[in-house]
Amino acid sequence: MAEGQGTTLFTPSLEAMAHVKSADDDMLTKPFLDVCRLVLPVIDKFGAAMALVKSDVGGNISRLEAKYNSDPSTYHLLYNIVRKEVDEKTAKGSSSCTNGLLWLTRAMDFMVELFRNLLEHPDWSMTEACTNSYNKTLKKWHGWIASTSFTVAMKLAPDRKKFMEVIGGTGDITSDMEKFCASFPLLLQENHKFLKSVGLDDLKAS
């Protein structure tokens, strides 16, 4: 393998991102969920600090995937899942797929912000980077209990240098993280925009 051609833990998700949109520029359900699933191995390397995030993300991917698998032709476009629930007036339920998509998108917002912090603040500890990104993204949607659990978990964040080595693999981790932080937020913003258009982007944790 030529120099600079190695892979990082971000490589699979970066490759998968190229397939998320249809020819008509619509968000495809399965490819979007695949990208999110490919972020899980990165989340995994945070260990105990991200156990809550990992189970939340995994659960929401599974919920949306089950809906997709129940009728792939109807649900091949991601927002069709939400439209159907809006029509059926079930979208606001805590176990709805709309709620799943909203929290999945928010968790990914948090991860992107965290990776940005790691890129932009080389002097920050991992706990600082995690806490700052949490305060900017998820905190306002969480109640006191969730917020407290999160703050405690952040104190378990791994050593930054070791973490970067582990996720870096044989590739250029800075370059891959930059690419991820440039491309993935565009998809997440689209989710927020759509959810906002149906009045469902500001649901708080129950």
Coordinates of N, CA and C in Angstrom, one line a residue:
M1 N 0.8 -1.2 0.0 CA 0.0 0.0 0.0 C 0.9 1.2 0.0
A2 N 0.6 2.2 -0.9 CA 1.4 3.4 -1.0 C 1.3 4.2 0.2
E3 N 2.3 5.0 0.5 CA 2.3 6.0 1.6 C 1.1 6.9 1.5
G4 N 0.4 7.1 2.6 CA -0.8 8.0 2.6 C -2.0 7.3 2.1
Q5 N -1.9 6.0 1.8 CA -3.1 5.3 1.3 C -3.7 4.4 2.4
G6 N -3.2 4.6 3.6 CA -3.7 3.7 4.7 C -5.2 4.1 5.1
T7 N -5.7 3.3 6.0 CA -7.1 3.6 6.4 C -7.2 4.0 7.9
T8 N -8.2 4.8 8.2 CA -8.5 5.1 9.6 C -9.9 4.6 9.9
L9 N -10.3 4.7 11.2 CA -11.6 4.3 11.5 C -12.7 5.1 10.8
F10 N -12.3 6.2 10.2 CA -13.3 7.0 9.5 C -13.5 6.6 8.1
T11 N -12.5 5.9 7.5 CA -12.5 5.6 6.1 C -13.8 4.9 5.6
P12 N -14.3 3.9 6.3 CA -15.6 3.3 5.8 C -16.8 4.3 5.8
S13 N -16.9 5.1 6.8 CA -18.0 6.1 6.8 C -17.9 7.1 5.7
L14 N -16.6 7.5 5.5 CA -16.4 8.5 4.4 C -16.8 7.9 3.0
E15 N -16.4 6.6 2.8 CA -16.7 6.0 1.6 C -18.2 5.8 1.4
A16 N -18.9 5.4 2.5 CA -20.4 5.2 2.5 C -21.1 6.5 2.2
M17 N -20.6 7.6 2.6 CA -21.3 8.9 2.5 C -21.6 9.2 1.0
A18 N -20.8 8.7 0.1 CA -20.9 9.0 -1.3 C -22.2 8.4 -1.9
H19 N -22.8 7.4 -1.1 CA -24.0 6.7 -1.6 C -25.3 7.1 -0.9
V20 N -25.3 8.1 -0.1 CA -26.5 8.4 0.7 C -27.6 9.1 0.0
K21 N -27.3 9.8 -1.1 CA -28.3 10.5 -1.9 C -28.7 9.8 -3.2
S22 N -30.0 9.9 -3.5 CA -30.5 9.3 -4.7 C -30.1 10.2 -5.9
A23 N -30.4 9.8 -7.1 CA -30.1 10.6 -8.3 C -30.9 11.9 -8.2
D24 N -32.0 11.9 -7.5 CA -32.8 13.1 -7.4 C -32.5 13.9 -6.1
D25 N -31.4 13.5 -5.5 CA -30.9 14.2 -4.3 C -31.7 14.0 -3.1
D26 N -32.4 12.9 -3.0 CA -33.2 12.6 -1.8 C -32.3 11.7 -0.9
M27 N -32.5 11.8 0.4 CA -31.8 11.0 1.4 C -32.3 9.6 1.4
L28 N -31.4 8.6 1.1 CA -31.8 7.2 1.1 C -31.7 6.6 2.5
T29 N -32.7 5.9 2.9 CA -32.8 5.4 4.3 C -31.6 4.5 4.7
K30 N -31.4 3.4 3.9 CA -30.4 2.4 4.3 C -29.0 3.0 4.2
P31 N -28.6 3.7 3.1 CA -27.3 4.2 3.1 C -27.0 5.3 4.2
F32 N -28.0 6.0 4.6 CA -27.8 7.0 5.7 C -27.6 6.2 7.0
L33 N -28.4 5.2 7.2 CA -28.2 4.4 8.5 C -26.9 3.7 8.5
D34 N -26.4 3.3 7.3 CA -25.1 2.6 7.2 C -24.0 3.5 7.6
V35 N -24.1 4.8 7.2 CA -23.0 5.8 7.6 C -23.0 5.9 9.1
C36 N -24.2 6.1 9.7 CA -24.3 6.2 11.1 C -23.7 5.0 11.8
R37 N -24.1 3.8 11.3 CA -23.6 2.5 11.9 C -22.0 2.5 11.8
L38 N -21.5 3.0 10.7 CA -20.0 3.0 10.6 C -19.3 4.0 11.5
V39 N -20.1 4.9 12.1 CA -19.5 5.8 13.1 C -19.4 5.1 14.5
L40 N -20.2 4.0 14.7 CA -20.2 3.3 16.0 C -18.8 2.8 16.4
P41 N -18.0 2.2 15.5 CA -16.6 1.8 15.9 C -15.8 2.9 16.5
V42 N -16.0 4.1 16.0 CA -15.2 5.3 16.5 C -15.8 5.6 17.9
I43 N -17.1 5.6 18.0 CA -17.7 5.9 19.4 C -17.2 4.8 20.4
D44 N -17.1 3.6 19.9 CA -16.7 2.5 20.7 C -15.3 2.7 21.4
K45 N -14.5 3.4 20.7 CA -13.1 3.6 21.2 C -13.1 4.7 22.3
F46 N -14.2 5.3 22.6 CA -14.2 6.2 23.8 C -14.5 5.5 25.1
G47 N -14.8 4.2 24.9 CA -15.0 3.3 26.1 C -16.3 3.8 26.9
A48 N -16.1 3.7 28.2 CA -17.2 4.0 29.1 C -17.8 5.4 29.0
A49 N -17.0 6.3 28.6 CA -17.5 7.7 28.4 C -18.6 7.8 27.4
M50 N -18.6 7.0 26.4 CA -19.7 7.0 25.4 C -20.6 5.9 25.4
A51 N -20.7 5.1 26.5 CA -21.5 3.9 26.5 C -23.0 4.3 26.3
L52 N -23.4 5.5 26.9 CA -24.8 5.9 26.7 C -25.1 6.3 25.2
V53 N -24.1 7.0 24.7 CA -24.3 7.5 23.3 C -24.3 6.3 22.3
K54 N -23.4 5.3 22.6 CA -23.4 4.2 21.7 C -24.7 3.4 21.7
S55 N -25.2 3.2 22.9 CA -26.5 2.4 23.0 C -27.6 3.2 22.4
D56 N -27.6 4.5 22.6 CA -28.7 5.3 22.0 C -28.6 5.3 20.5
V57 N -27.4 5.5 20.0 CA -27.3 5.5 18.5 C -27.6 4.2 17.9
G58 N -27.1 3.1 18.5 CA -27.4 1.8 18.0 C -28.9 1.5 18.1
G59 N -29.5 1.9 19.2 CA -31.0 1.6 19.3 C -31.8 2.4 18.2
N60 N -31.4 3.6 18.0 CA -32.2 4.4 17.0 C -31.9 3.9 15.6
I61 N -30.7 3.4 15.3 CA -30.4 2.9 14.0 C -31.3 1.6 13.8
S62 N -31.4 0.8 14.8 CA -32.1 -0.5 14.7 C -33.6 -0.2 14.6
R63 N -34.1 0.8 15.3 CA -35.6 1.2 15.2 C -35.9 1.6 13.7
L64 N -35.1 2.5 13.2 CA -35.3 3.0 11.8 C -35.1 1.8 10.8
E65 N -34.1 1.0 11.0 CA -33.9 -0.1 10.1 C -35.0 -1.1 10.1
A66 N -35.6 -1.3 11.2 CA -36.7 -2.3 11.3 C -37.9 -1.7 10.5
K67 N -38.1 -0.4 10.6 CA -39.2 0.2 9.9 C -38.9 0.1 8.4
Y68 N -37.7 0.3 8.0 CA -37.3 0.2 6.6 C -37.5 -1.2 6.1
N69 N -37.0 -2.2 6.8 CA -37.2 -3.6 6.4 C -38.6 -4.1 6.4
S70 N -39.5 -3.4 7.1 CA -40.9 -3.8 7.0 C -41.5 -3.5 5.7
D71 N -41.0 -2.5 4.9 CA -41.5 -2.2 3.6 C -40.5 -1.3 2.9
P72 N -39.4 -2.0 2.3 CA -38.3 -1.2 1.7 C -38.8 -0.3 0.6
S73 N -39.8 -0.7 -0.2 CA -40.2 0.1 -1.3 C -40.8 1.4 -0.8
T74 N -41.6 1.3 0.2 CA -42.3 2.5 0.8 C -41.2 3.4 1.5
Y75 N -40.3 2.8 2.2 CA -39.4 3.5 3.1 C -38.0 3.7 2.6
H76 N -37.8 3.5 1.2 CA -36.4 3.6 0.7 C -35.9 5.1 0.9
L77 N -36.9 6.0 0.9 CA -36.4 7.4 1.2 C -36.7 7.7 2.7
L78 N -35.6 8.2 3.3 CA -35.6 8.4 4.8 C -36.9 9.2 5.2
Y79 N -37.2 10.3 4.6 CA -38.2 11.2 5.1 C -39.6 10.6 4.9
N80 N -39.7 9.6 4.1 CA -41.1 8.9 3.9 C -41.5 8.3 5.2
I81 N -40.5 7.8 6.0 CA -40.8 7.2 7.3 C -41.5 8.3 8.2
V82 N -40.9 9.5 8.2 CA -41.5 10.6 9.0 C -42.8 11.0 8.5
R83 N -42.9 11.2 7.2 CA -44.2 11.6 6.6 C -45.3 10.7 7.0
K84 N -45.1 9.4 6.9 CA -46.1 8.4 7.3 C -46.5 8.6 8.7
E85 N -45.6 8.8 9.6 CA -45.9 8.9 11.0 C -46.6 10.2 11.3
V86 N -46.3 11.3 10.5 CA -47.0 12.6 10.7 C -48.4 12.4 10.3
D87 N -48.6 11.7 9.1 CA -50.0 11.4 8.6 C -50.8 10.6 9.7
E88 N -50.1 9.6 10.3 CA -50.8 8.8 11.3 C -50.9 9.4 12.7
K89 N -50.3 10.6 12.8 CA -50.2 11.3 14.1 C -49.5 10.5 15.2
T90 N -48.5 9.8 14.8 CA -47.7 9.0 15.8 C -46.3 9.6 15.9
A91 N -46.0 10.6 15.1 CA -44.6 11.1 15.0 C -44.0 11.6 16.4
K92 N -44.8 12.1 17.2 CA -44.3 12.7 18.5 C -44.1 11.7 19.6
G93 N -44.5 10.5 19.4 CA -44.4 9.5 20.4 C -42.9 9.2 20.7
S94 N -42.6 8.9 21.9 CA -41.2 8.6 22.3 C -40.6 7.4 21.6
S95 N -41.4 6.5 21.2 CA -40.9 5.3 20.5 C -41.1 5.4 19.0
S96 N -41.4 6.6 18.4 CA -41.6 6.7 17.0 C -40.3 6.7 16.3
C97 N -40.3 6.4 15.0 CA -39.1 6.5 14.2 C -38.7 7.9 13.9
T98 N -39.7 8.8 13.9 CA -39.3 10.3 13.8 C -38.5 10.7 15.0
N99 N -38.9 10.3 16.2 CA -38.1 10.6 17.4 C -36.7 9.9 17.3
G100 N -36.7 8.7 16.8 CA -35.4 8.0 16.6 C -34.5 8.7 15.6
L101 N -35.0 9.2 14.5 CA -34.2 10.0 13.6 C -33.7 11.3 14.2
L102 N -34.6 11.9 14.9 CA -34.2 13.2 15.6 C -33.0 13.0 16.5
W103 N -33.1 12.0 17.4 CA -32.1 11.8 18.4 C -30.8 11.2 17.8
L104 N -31.0 10.4 16.7 CA -29.8 9.9 16.0 C -29.1 11.1 15.4
T105 N -29.8 12.0 14.8 CA -29.2 13.2 14.1 C -28.5 14.0 15.2
R106 N -29.1 14.2 16.3 CA -28.5 15.0 17.4 C -27.3 14.4 18.0
A107 N -27.3 13.0 18.1 CA -26.1 12.3 18.6 C -25.0 12.5 17.6
M108 N -25.3 12.5 16.3 CA -24.2 12.7 15.3 C -23.7 14.1 15.3
D109 N -24.6 15.1 15.6 CA -24.2 16.5 15.7 C -23.2 16.6 16.8
F110 N -23.4 15.9 17.9 CA -22.5 15.9 19.0 C -21.2 15.3 18.7
M111 N -21.2 14.2 17.9 CA -19.9 13.6 17.5 C -19.1 14.5 16.6
V112 N -19.8 15.1 15.6 CA -19.1 16.0 14.7 C -18.5 17.1 15.4
E113 N -19.2 17.7 16.4 CA -18.7 18.8 17.2 C -17.5 18.4 18.0
L114 N -17.5 17.2 18.5 CA -16.4 16.6 19.3 C -15.2 16.5 18.4
F115 N -15.4 15.9 17.2 CA -14.2 15.8 16.3 C -13.7 17.1 15.9
R116 N -14.6 18.1 15.7 CA -14.1 19.5 15.4 C -13.2 20.0 16.5
N117 N -13.7 19.8 17.7 CA -12.9 20.2 18.9 C -11.5 19.6 18.9
L118 N -11.5 18.3 18.6 CA -10.2 17.6 18.6 C -9.3 18.2 17.5
L119 N -9.9 18.6 16.4 CA -9.1 19.2 15.3 C -8.6 20.6 15.7
E120 N -9.5 21.4 16.2 CA -9.3 22.8 16.4 C -8.6 23.2 17.7
H121 N -8.6 22.3 18.7 CA -8.1 22.6 20.1 C -7.1 21.5 20.5
P122 N -5.9 21.5 19.9 CA -5.0 20.4 20.2 C -4.5 20.4 21.7
D123 N -4.8 21.5 22.4 CA -4.4 21.6 23.8 C -5.4 21.1 24.8
W124 N -6.7 20.8 24.3 CA -7.7 20.4 25.2 C -7.6 18.9 25.5
S125 N -8.0 18.6 26.8 CA -8.1 17.2 27.1 C -9.3 16.6 26.5
M126 N -9.4 15.3 26.4 CA -10.6 14.7 25.9 C -11.9 15.1 26.6
T127 N -11.8 15.1 27.9 CA -13.0 15.5 28.7 C -13.4 16.9 28.4
E128 N -12.5 17.8 28.2 CA -12.8 19.2 27.8 C -13.5 19.2 26.4
A129 N -13.0 18.5 25.5 CA -13.5 18.4 24.1 C -14.9 17.8 24.2
C130 N -15.1 16.8 24.9 CA -16.4 16.1 25.1 C -17.5 17.1 25.7
T131 N -17.1 17.7 26.8 CA -18.0 18.5 27.6 C -18.4 19.7 26.7
N132 N -17.4 20.4 26.0 CA -17.7 21.5 25.2 C -18.7 21.2 24.1
S133 N -18.5 20.0 23.5 CA -19.4 19.6 22.4 C -20.8 19.3 22.9
Y134 N -20.8 18.6 24.1 CA -22.1 18.3 24.7 C -22.9 19.6 25.0
N135 N -22.2 20.6 25.6 CA -22.9 21.8 25.9 C -23.4 22.5 24.7
K136 N -22.7 22.4 23.6 CA -23.2 23.0 22.3 C -24.3 22.3 21.6
T137 N -24.4 21.0 21.8 CA -25.4 20.2 21.0 C -26.5 19.6 21.8
L138 N -26.2 18.6 22.6 CA -27.2 17.8 23.2 C -27.8 18.4 24.5
K139 N -27.1 19.2 25.2 CA -27.5 19.6 26.5 C -28.8 20.3 26.6
K140 N -29.1 21.2 25.6 CA -30.4 21.9 25.7 C -31.6 21.0 25.5
W141 N -31.4 19.8 25.0 CA -32.5 18.9 24.7 C -32.7 17.9 25.8
H142 N -31.7 17.8 26.7 CA -31.7 16.8 27.8 C -32.3 17.4 29.1
G143 N -33.0 16.5 29.8 CA -33.5 16.9 31.2 C -32.3 16.8 32.1
W144 N -32.6 17.1 33.4 CA -31.5 17.2 34.4 C -30.9 15.8 34.6
I145 N -31.6 14.8 34.6 CA -31.1 13.4 34.9 C -30.1 13.0 33.8
A146 N -30.6 13.2 32.5 CA -29.7 12.8 31.4 C -28.5 13.7 31.3
S147 N -28.7 14.9 31.6 CA -27.5 15.9 31.6 C -26.5 15.5 32.7
T148 N -27.0 15.1 33.8 CA -26.1 14.7 34.9 C -25.3 13.5 34.6
S149 N -26.0 12.5 34.0 CA -25.4 11.2 33.7 C -24.3 11.4 32.6
F150 N -24.6 12.3 31.7 CA -23.7 12.6 30.6 C -22.4 13.3 31.2
T151 N -22.6 14.3 32.1 CA -21.5 15.0 32.7 C -20.6 14.0 33.4
V152 N -21.2 13.1 34.1 CA -20.4 12.1 34.9 C -19.6 11.2 33.9
A153 N -20.3 10.8 32.8 CA -19.7 9.9 31.9 C -18.5 10.5 31.2
M154 N -18.6 11.8 30.9 CA -17.5 12.6 30.2 C -16.2 12.5 31.0
K155 N -16.3 12.4 32.3 CA -15.1 12.3 33.1 C -14.3 11.0 32.9
L156 N -15.0 10.0 32.2 CA -14.3 8.7 31.9 C -13.7 8.7 30.6
A157 N -13.6 9.9 29.9 CA -13.1 10.0 28.6 C -11.7 9.5 28.5
P158 N -11.3 8.8 27.5 CA -9.9 8.2 27.4 C -8.8 9.3 27.2
D159 N -7.6 8.8 27.3 CA -6.5 9.7 27.0 C -6.5 10.1 25.6
R160 N -6.4 11.4 25.3 CA -6.6 11.9 23.9 C -5.5 11.3 23.0
K161 N -4.3 11.3 23.4 CA -3.2 10.9 22.5 C -3.5 9.4 22.1
K162 N -3.8 8.6 23.1 CA -4.0 7.1 22.8 C -5.2 7.0 21.9
F163 N -6.2 7.7 22.2 CA -7.5 7.6 21.4 C -7.2 7.9 19.9
M164 N -6.4 9.0 19.6 CA -6.1 9.4 18.3 C -5.3 8.3 17.6
E165 N -4.4 7.7 18.3 CA -3.6 6.6 17.7 C -4.5 5.4 17.3
V166 N -5.4 5.1 18.2 CA -6.2 3.9 18.0 C -7.1 4.2 16.8
I167 N -7.8 5.4 16.7 CA -8.7 5.6 15.6 C -7.9 5.9 14.3
G168 N -6.6 6.3 14.4 CA -5.9 6.7 13.2 C -5.5 5.5 12.3
G169 N -5.4 4.3 12.9 CA -5.0 3.2 12.1 C -3.7 3.4 11.3
T170 N -3.8 3.1 10.0 CA -2.6 3.3 9.2 C -2.7 4.5 8.3
G171 N -3.8 5.3 8.5 CA -4.1 6.4 7.6 C -3.8 7.8 8.2
D172 N -4.2 8.8 7.6 CA -4.0 10.2 8.0 C -5.3 10.6 8.8
I173 N -5.3 10.5 10.1 CA -6.5 10.8 10.9 C -6.9 12.2 10.8
T174 N -6.0 13.1 10.8 CA -6.4 14.6 10.7 C -7.2 14.8 9.4
S175 N -6.6 14.3 8.3 CA -7.3 14.5 7.0 C -8.7 13.9 7.0
D176 N -8.8 12.7 7.5 CA -10.1 11.9 7.5 C -11.1 12.6 8.4
M177 N -10.6 13.1 9.5 CA -11.6 13.8 10.4 C -12.0 15.1 9.8
E178 N -11.1 15.8 9.1 CA -11.5 17.0 8.5 C -12.6 16.8 7.4
K179 N -12.4 15.7 6.6 CA -13.3 15.4 5.6 C -14.7 15.0 6.2
F180 N -14.6 14.2 7.2 CA -15.9 13.8 7.9 C -16.6 15.1 8.4
C181 N -15.9 16.0 9.1 CA -16.5 17.2 9.6 C -17.0 18.2 8.6
A182 N -16.5 18.0 7.3 CA -17.0 18.8 6.2 C -18.2 18.3 5.5
S183 N -18.2 16.9 5.4 CA -19.3 16.3 4.6 C -20.5 15.9 5.4
F184 N -20.3 15.3 6.6 CA -21.4 14.7 7.3 C -22.4 15.7 7.8
P185 N -22.0 16.9 8.3 CA -22.9 17.9 8.8 C -23.9 18.4 7.7
L186 N -23.5 18.3 6.5 CA -24.5 18.7 5.4 C -25.7 17.8 5.4
L187 N -25.5 16.5 5.6 CA -26.6 15.5 5.7 C -27.4 15.8 7.0
L188 N -26.7 16.0 8.1 CA -27.4 16.2 9.3 C -28.3 17.5 9.3
Q189 N -27.7 18.5 8.7 CA -28.5 19.8 8.6 C -29.8 19.6 7.7
E190 N -29.6 18.7 6.7 CA -30.8 18.4 5.9 C -31.9 17.7 6.7
N191 N -31.5 16.8 7.6 CA -32.4 16.1 8.5 C -33.1 17.2 9.4
H192 N -32.3 18.0 10.0 CA -32.9 19.1 10.8 C -33.9 19.9 10.1
K193 N -33.5 20.3 8.9 CA -34.4 21.2 8.0 C -35.7 20.5 7.7
F194 N -35.6 19.2 7.4 CA -36.9 18.5 7.1 C -37.7 18.3 8.3
L195 N -37.1 17.9 9.4 CA -37.8 17.8 10.7 C -38.5 19.1 11.1
K196 N -37.8 20.2 10.9 CA -38.3 21.5 11.3 C -39.5 21.8 10.4
S197 N -39.5 21.4 9.1 CA -40.6 21.7 8.2 C -41.9 21.0 8.6
V198 N -41.7 19.9 9.4 CA -43.0 19.3 9.8 C -43.2 19.5 11.4
G199 N -42.4 20.5 11.9 CA -42.6 20.9 13.3 C -42.1 19.9 14.3
L200 N -41.1 19.1 13.9 CA -40.6 18.1 14.9 C -39.1 18.1 15.2
D201 N -38.5 19.3 15.1 CA -37.1 19.4 15.3 C -36.8 19.8 16.7
D202 N -37.8 20.2 17.5 CA -37.5 20.7 18.8 C -38.1 19.9 20.0
L203 N -38.3 18.6 19.7 CA -38.8 17.7 20.8 C -37.7 17.5 21.8
K204 N -38.0 17.6 23.1 CA -37.1 17.4 24.2 C -37.1 15.9 24.7
A205 N -36.1 15.6 25.4 CA -36.2 14.2 26.0 C -37.3 14.2 27.0
S206 N -38.0 13.1 27.1 CA -39.1 13.0 28.0 C -38.5 12.6 29.4

